[in-house]
Amino acid sequence: AQKITQTQPGMFVQEKEAVTLDCTYDTSDPSYGLFWYKQPSSGEMIFLIYQGSYDQQNATEGRYSLNFQKARKSANLVISASQLGDSAMYFCAMREVWGKLIFGQGTELSVKP
Amino acid sequence: SAVISQKPSRDICQRGTSLTIQCQVDSQVTMMFWYRQQPGQSLTLIATANQGSEATYESGFVIDKFPISRPNLTFSTLTVSNMSPEDSSIYLCSVPPGTSGYNEQFFGPGTRLTVL
């Protein structure tokens, strides 16, 4: 069965420092996609970054990068130069079937000034 | 990228009543997805809404409780029927990537429902 695991319920980081949010997944399908979303207190889901299972390079989007280790089935999100506005819930998700996402439990990130 | 709107953005309802949530997309999509996020929890897929056919429900969700309509390729509704406080959640619709963006999957802004 497909599964996404985020083992860090909460994380703290000092402003301007980098932080890594962990995500591991389990699937038997060779073709899948991995996503990270940010959810502020307003409740909206903000797409951050995507990694395809066949992508050779780690995905990057501005201050966000995805540390994709396929053999270990991990897809950790790295946020560089943290900002106060980065404080939010972060969800890792996996897509196998078109459009259907399975989400991890989420990590609440707090950025300290 | 698709622009998705939802109505209402939030509502407070009495138990036993029903609420219909609307999802509008600015482009035609074959599938639309409805998710539920209970307080303090992650997102769970309720159903897939296909135009021209009945919705496909995930395990634990039934049509009598969450009827879905999909009258055209840009619009869908989700009804939460005979509500109880356990239905208090954020409900979000989502569409798969279009031809211009395989790597992105977007969500509507969500409907925050409180059942008293």
mmCIF file of C-alpha atoms in Angstrom:
data_model
loop_
_atom_site.group_PDB
_atom_site.id
_atom_site.type_symbol
_atom_site.label_atom_id
_atom_site.label_comp_id
_atom_site.label_asym_id
_atom_site.label_seq_id
_atom_site.Cartn_x
_atom_site.Cartn_y
_atom_site.Cartn_z
ATOM 1 C CA ALA A 1 0.000 0.000 0.000
ATOM 2 C CA GLN A 2 1.115 3.523 -0.716
ATOM 3 C CA LYS A 3 2.168 5.510 2.286
ATOM 4 C CA ILE A 4 3.753 8.850 3.132
ATOM 5 C CA THR A 5 5.411 9.396 6.503
ATOM 6 C CA GLN A 6 6.460 12.663 8.100
ATOM 7 C CA THR A 7 8.028 11.946 11.468
ATOM 8 C CA GLN A 8 8.480 15.515 12.686
ATOM 9 C CA PRO A 9 5.225 16.900 14.119
ATOM 10 C CA GLY A 10 6.910 20.219 14.833
ATOM 11 C CA MET A 11 10.157 21.950 13.963
ATOM 12 C CA PHE A 12 11.784 25.195 15.040
ATOM 13 C CA VAL A 13 14.334 27.169 13.043
ATOM 14 C CA GLN A 14 16.053 30.469 13.547
ATOM 15 C CA GLU A 15 15.330 33.138 10.981
ATOM 16 C CA LYS A 16 17.852 33.137 8.087
ATOM 17 C CA GLU A 17 18.953 29.579 8.815
ATOM 18 C CA ALA A 18 18.212 26.499 6.704
ATOM 19 C CA VAL A 19 15.848 23.734 7.795
ATOM 20 C CA THR A 20 15.146 20.231 6.518
ATOM 21 C CA LEU A 21 11.697 18.664 6.757
ATOM 22 C CA ASP A 22 11.694 14.889 6.456
ATOM 23 C CA CYS A 23 9.455 12.762 4.263
ATOM 24 C CA THR A 24 9.634 9.059 3.479
ATOM 25 C CA TYR A 25 7.333 7.160 1.181
ATOM 26 C CA ASP A 26 6.448 3.639 0.247
ATOM 27 C CA THR A 27 5.165 2.481 -3.109
ATOM 28 C CA SER A 28 5.623 -0.424 -5.469
ATOM 29 C CA ASP A 29 4.854 1.653 -8.540
ATOM 30 C CA PRO A 30 7.961 2.715 -10.488
ATOM 31 C CA SER A 31 6.232 5.883 -11.706
ATOM 32 C CA TYR A 32 5.165 8.429 -9.104
ATOM 33 C CA GLY A 33 5.422 12.078 -8.201
ATOM 34 C CA LEU A 34 6.285 13.707 -4.909
ATOM 35 C CA PHE A 35 4.985 17.090 -3.800
ATOM 36 C CA TRP A 36 5.457 19.516 -0.973
ATOM 37 C CA TYR A 37 2.730 21.929 0.042
ATOM 38 C CA LYS A 38 2.650 24.774 2.541
ATOM 39 C CA GLN A 39 -0.519 25.397 4.509
ATOM 40 C CA PRO A 40 -0.691 28.651 6.466
ATOM 41 C CA SER A 41 -3.312 29.215 9.129
ATOM 42 C CA SER A 42 -5.738 30.425 6.450
ATOM 43 C CA GLY A 43 -6.063 26.813 5.298
ATOM 44 C CA GLU A 44 -5.105 27.164 1.653
ATOM 45 C CA MET A 45 -2.718 24.627 0.165
ATOM 46 C CA ILE A 46 0.215 26.311 -1.551
ATOM 47 C CA PHE A 47 2.194 24.188 -3.997
ATOM 48 C CA LEU A 48 5.944 24.455 -3.361
ATOM 49 C CA ILE A 49 7.883 21.864 -5.332
ATOM 50 C CA TYR A 50 7.573 18.647 -7.320
ATOM 51 C CA GLN A 51 9.891 15.691 -7.940
ATOM 52 C CA GLY A 52 9.183 12.974 -10.463
ATOM 53 C CA SER A 53 10.397 9.452 -9.808
ATOM 54 C CA TYR A 54 12.377 9.439 -13.036
ATOM 55 C CA ASP A 55 13.933 12.861 -12.552
ATOM 56 C CA GLN A 56 17.705 12.589 -12.400
ATOM 57 C CA GLN A 57 18.276 15.835 -10.577
ATOM 58 C CA ASN A 58 16.847 17.149 -7.349
ATOM 59 C CA ALA A 59 14.118 19.716 -7.845
ATOM 60 C CA THR A 60 14.685 23.322 -6.815
ATOM 61 C CA GLU A 61 12.294 26.278 -6.671
ATOM 62 C CA GLY A 62 13.813 29.438 -5.270
ATOM 63 C CA ARG A 63 14.570 28.857 -1.583
ATOM 64 C CA TYR A 64 13.038 25.382 -1.717
ATOM 65 C CA SER A 65 14.916 22.279 -2.763
ATOM 66 C CA LEU A 66 13.983 18.651 -2.574
ATOM 67 C CA ASN A 67 16.600 16.153 -1.446
ATOM 68 C CA PHE A 68 15.422 13.089 -3.359
ATOM 69 C CA GLN A 69 17.032 9.783 -2.364
ATOM 70 C CA LYS A 70 15.194 7.179 -4.382
ATOM 71 C CA ALA A 71 16.898 4.111 -2.927
ATOM 72 C CA ARG A 72 16.031 5.248 0.562
ATOM 73 C CA LYS A 73 12.542 6.373 -0.522
ATOM 74 C CA SER A 74 12.961 9.771 0.995
ATOM 75 C CA ALA A 75 12.045 13.212 -0.325
ATOM 76 C CA ASN A 76 13.106 15.790 2.214
ATOM 77 C CA LEU A 77 12.312 19.471 1.766
ATOM 78 C CA VAL A 78 15.103 21.936 2.413
ATOM 79 C CA ILE A 79 14.195 25.564 3.020
ATOM 80 C CA SER A 80 17.156 27.894 2.874
ATOM 81 C CA ALA A 81 17.374 31.301 4.552
ATOM 82 C CA SER A 82 14.176 30.840 6.567
ATOM 83 C CA GLN A 83 11.811 33.778 6.851
ATOM 84 C CA LEU A 84 9.147 34.535 9.439
ATOM 85 C CA GLY A 85 6.533 34.019 6.722
ATOM 86 C CA ASP A 86 7.668 30.415 6.340
ATOM 87 C CA SER A 87 5.922 29.541 9.610
ATOM 88 C CA ALA A 88 3.162 27.124 8.573
ATOM 89 C CA MET A 89 2.211 23.471 8.226
ATOM 90 C CA TYR A 90 4.103 21.599 5.542
ATOM 91 C CA PHE A 91 2.740 18.509 3.862
ATOM 92 C CA CYS A 92 4.529 15.939 1.754
ATOM 93 C CA ALA A 93 2.341 14.129 -0.773
ATOM 94 C CA MET A 94 2.691 11.381 -3.352
ATOM 95 C CA ARG A 95 0.813 10.959 -6.602
ATOM 96 C CA GLU A 96 0.552 7.591 -8.278
ATOM 97 C CA VAL A 97 -2.753 7.704 -10.045
ATOM 98 C CA TRP A 98 -3.404 10.867 -12.047
ATOM 99 C CA GLY A 99 -4.566 13.577 -9.722
ATOM 100 C CA LYS A 100 -4.945 11.456 -6.594
ATOM 101 C CA LEU A 101 -2.634 12.562 -3.826
ATOM 102 C CA ILE A 102 -1.758 10.763 -0.605
ATOM 103 C CA PHE A 103 -0.582 13.082 2.148
ATOM 104 C CA GLY A 104 1.733 12.703 5.093
ATOM 105 C CA GLN A 105 0.753 13.808 8.577
ATOM 106 C CA GLY A 106 2.395 17.191 8.202
ATOM 107 C CA THR A 107 5.135 19.129 9.994
ATOM 108 C CA GLU A 108 4.470 22.417 11.727
ATOM 109 C CA LEU A 109 7.376 24.760 11.155
ATOM 110 C CA SER A 110 7.962 27.733 13.418
ATOM 111 C CA VAL A 111 10.535 30.341 12.438
ATOM 112 C CA LYS A 112 12.001 32.286 15.341
ATOM 113 C CA PRO A 113 13.189 35.883 14.920
ATOM 114 C CA SER B 1 -1.725 27.222 -13.948
ATOM 115 C CA ALA B 2 -5.364 26.623 -13.100
ATOM 116 C CA VAL B 3 -7.262 29.147 -11.026
ATOM 117 C CA ILE B 4 -9.715 27.472 -8.677
ATOM 118 C CA SER B 5 -12.388 29.195 -6.630
ATOM 119 C CA GLN B 6 -14.634 27.792 -3.958
ATOM 120 C CA LYS B 7 -17.849 28.973 -2.359
ATOM 121 C CA PRO B 8 -18.516 29.498 0.449
ATOM 122 C CA SER B 9 -15.146 30.199 1.994
ATOM 123 C CA ARG B 10 -16.524 29.337 5.407
ATOM 124 C CA ASP B 11 -19.826 28.514 7.053
ATOM 125 C CA ILE B 12 -21.279 27.628 10.417
ATOM 126 C CA CYS B 13 -24.134 25.144 10.225
ATOM 127 C CA GLN B 14 -26.497 23.363 12.558
ATOM 128 C CA ARG B 15 -26.391 19.618 12.906
ATOM 129 C CA GLY B 16 -28.818 17.748 10.724
ATOM 130 C CA THR B 17 -28.653 20.280 7.900
ATOM 131 C CA SER B 18 -26.809 20.053 4.576
ATOM 132 C CA LEU B 19 -24.309 22.344 2.880
ATOM 133 C CA THR B 20 -23.349 22.449 -0.769
ATOM 134 C CA ILE B 21 -19.836 23.579 -1.638
ATOM 135 C CA GLN B 22 -19.053 24.843 -5.115
ATOM 136 C CA CYS B 23 -15.775 24.544 -6.993
ATOM 137 C CA GLN B 24 -15.119 26.518 -10.169
ATOM 138 C CA VAL B 25 -12.045 26.137 -12.389
ATOM 139 C CA ASP B 26 -10.982 28.604 -15.044
ATOM 140 C CA SER B 27 -10.174 25.874 -17.569
ATOM 141 C CA GLN B 28 -11.736 22.604 -18.632
ATOM 142 C CA VAL B 29 -10.554 19.564 -16.691
ATOM 143 C CA THR B 30 -11.648 15.986 -16.970
ATOM 144 C CA MET B 31 -11.312 15.176 -13.291
ATOM 145 C CA MET B 32 -11.840 17.136 -10.120
ATOM 146 C CA PHE B 33 -10.973 15.898 -6.656
ATOM 147 C CA TRP B 34 -12.555 16.617 -3.308
ATOM 148 C CA TYR B 35 -10.486 16.400 -0.116
ATOM 149 C CA ARG B 36 -11.363 16.726 3.531
ATOM 150 C CA GLN B 37 -9.080 17.983 6.281
ATOM 151 C CA GLN B 38 -10.364 17.428 9.781
ATOM 152 C CA PRO B 39 -8.990 19.669 12.540
ATOM 153 C CA GLY B 40 -5.338 18.974 13.228
ATOM 154 C CA GLN B 41 -5.250 16.235 10.599
ATOM 155 C CA SER B 42 -3.901 15.729 7.134
ATOM 156 C CA LEU B 43 -5.867 15.767 3.888
ATOM 157 C CA THR B 44 -7.917 12.757 2.851
ATOM 158 C CA LEU B 45 -9.418 12.216 -0.571
ATOM 159 C CA ILE B 46 -13.199 11.948 -0.502
ATOM 160 C CA ALA B 47 -13.961 11.299 -4.159
ATOM 161 C CA THR B 48 -13.077 11.898 -7.769
ATOM 162 C CA ALA B 49 -15.653 13.809 -9.801
ATOM 163 C CA ASN B 50 -15.760 12.881 -13.474
ATOM 164 C CA GLN B 51 -17.825 14.771 -15.996
ATOM 165 C CA GLY B 52 -20.565 12.628 -17.453
ATOM 166 C CA SER B 53 -20.316 9.795 -14.964
ATOM 167 C CA GLU B 54 -20.866 9.155 -11.298
ATOM 168 C CA ALA B 55 -18.228 10.166 -8.823
ATOM 169 C CA THR B 56 -15.800 7.566 -7.535
ATOM 170 C CA TYR B 57 -15.658 7.466 -3.743
ATOM 171 C CA GLU B 58 -12.751 6.437 -1.556
ATOM 172 C CA SER B 59 -13.070 3.905 1.192
ATOM 173 C CA GLY B 60 -15.009 5.309 4.119
ATOM 174 C CA PHE B 61 -16.962 7.870 2.080
ATOM 175 C CA VAL B 62 -20.407 7.224 0.621
ATOM 176 C CA ILE B 63 -22.579 8.976 -1.905
ATOM 177 C CA ASP B 64 -25.523 9.413 0.468
ATOM 178 C CA LYS B 65 -23.357 11.449 2.824
ATOM 179 C CA PHE B 66 -21.281 13.324 0.230
ATOM 180 C CA PRO B 67 -23.234 13.575 -3.026
ATOM 181 C CA ILE B 68 -21.235 15.159 -5.826
ATOM 182 C CA SER B 69 -22.339 16.789 -9.042
ATOM 183 C CA ARG B 70 -20.227 17.494 -12.116
ATOM 184 C CA PRO B 71 -22.456 19.212 -14.673
ATOM 185 C CA ASN B 72 -19.613 20.417 -16.910
ATOM 186 C CA LEU B 73 -15.849 20.448 -17.284
ATOM 187 C CA THR B 74 -15.272 23.550 -15.151
ATOM 188 C CA PHE B 75 -17.610 23.095 -12.208
ATOM 189 C CA SER B 76 -18.396 20.650 -9.407
ATOM 190 C CA THR B 77 -20.323 20.649 -6.161
ATOM 191 C CA LEU B 78 -19.887 18.615 -3.002
ATOM 192 C CA THR B 79 -22.786 18.366 -0.553
ATOM 193 C CA VAL B 80 -22.216 17.444 3.057
ATOM 194 C CA SER B 81 -25.511 15.901 4.130
ATOM 195 C CA ASN B 82 -27.148 15.491 7.514
ATOM 196 C CA MET B 83 -24.190 17.149 9.169
ATOM 197 C CA SER B 84 -22.809 16.354 12.594
ATOM 198 C CA PRO B 85 -20.002 18.077 14.510
ATOM 199 C CA GLU B 86 -17.625 15.400 13.189
ATOM 200 C CA ASP B 87 -18.064 16.919 9.728
ATOM 201 C CA SER B 88 -16.373 20.118 10.875
ATOM 202 C CA SER B 89 -13.427 20.297 8.483
ATOM 203 C CA ILE B 90 -11.817 22.165 5.667
ATOM 204 C CA TYR B 91 -13.067 20.886 2.323
ATOM 205 C CA LEU B 92 -10.821 21.461 -0.674
ATOM 206 C CA CYS B 93 -11.185 20.772 -4.358
ATOM 207 C CA SER B 94 -8.212 20.062 -6.575
ATOM 208 C CA VAL B 95 -7.541 19.532 -10.240
ATOM 209 C CA PRO B 96 -4.738 17.572 -11.874
ATOM 210 C CA PRO B 97 -2.132 19.348 -13.970
ATOM 211 C CA GLY B 98 -3.160 20.551 -17.375
ATOM 212 C CA THR B 99 -1.113 20.349 -20.522
ATOM 213 C CA SER B 100 0.886 23.391 -19.477
ATOM 214 C CA GLY B 101 1.983 22.173 -16.091
ATOM 215 C CA TYR B 102 2.559 18.512 -15.433
ATOM 216 C CA ASN B 103 4.571 19.243 -12.339
ATOM 217 C CA GLU B 104 1.970 21.215 -10.456
ATOM 218 C CA GLN B 105 -1.279 20.258 -8.846
ATOM 219 C CA PHE B 106 -3.413 23.032 -7.461
ATOM 220 C CA PHE B 107 -6.027 23.339 -4.792
ATOM 221 C CA GLY B 108 -8.896 25.710 -4.299
ATOM 222 C CA PRO B 109 -8.766 28.036 -1.287
ATOM 223 C CA GLY B 110 -10.913 25.661 0.753
ATOM 224 C CA THR B 111 -14.233 25.831 2.584
ATOM 225 C CA ARG B 112 -13.960 25.918 6.352
ATOM 226 C CA LEU B 113 -17.058 24.249 7.797
ATOM 227 C CA THR B 114 -18.073 24.315 11.442
ATOM 228 C CA VAL B 115 -21.028 22.208 12.550
ATOM 229 C CA LEU B 116 -22.656 23.057 15.867
#
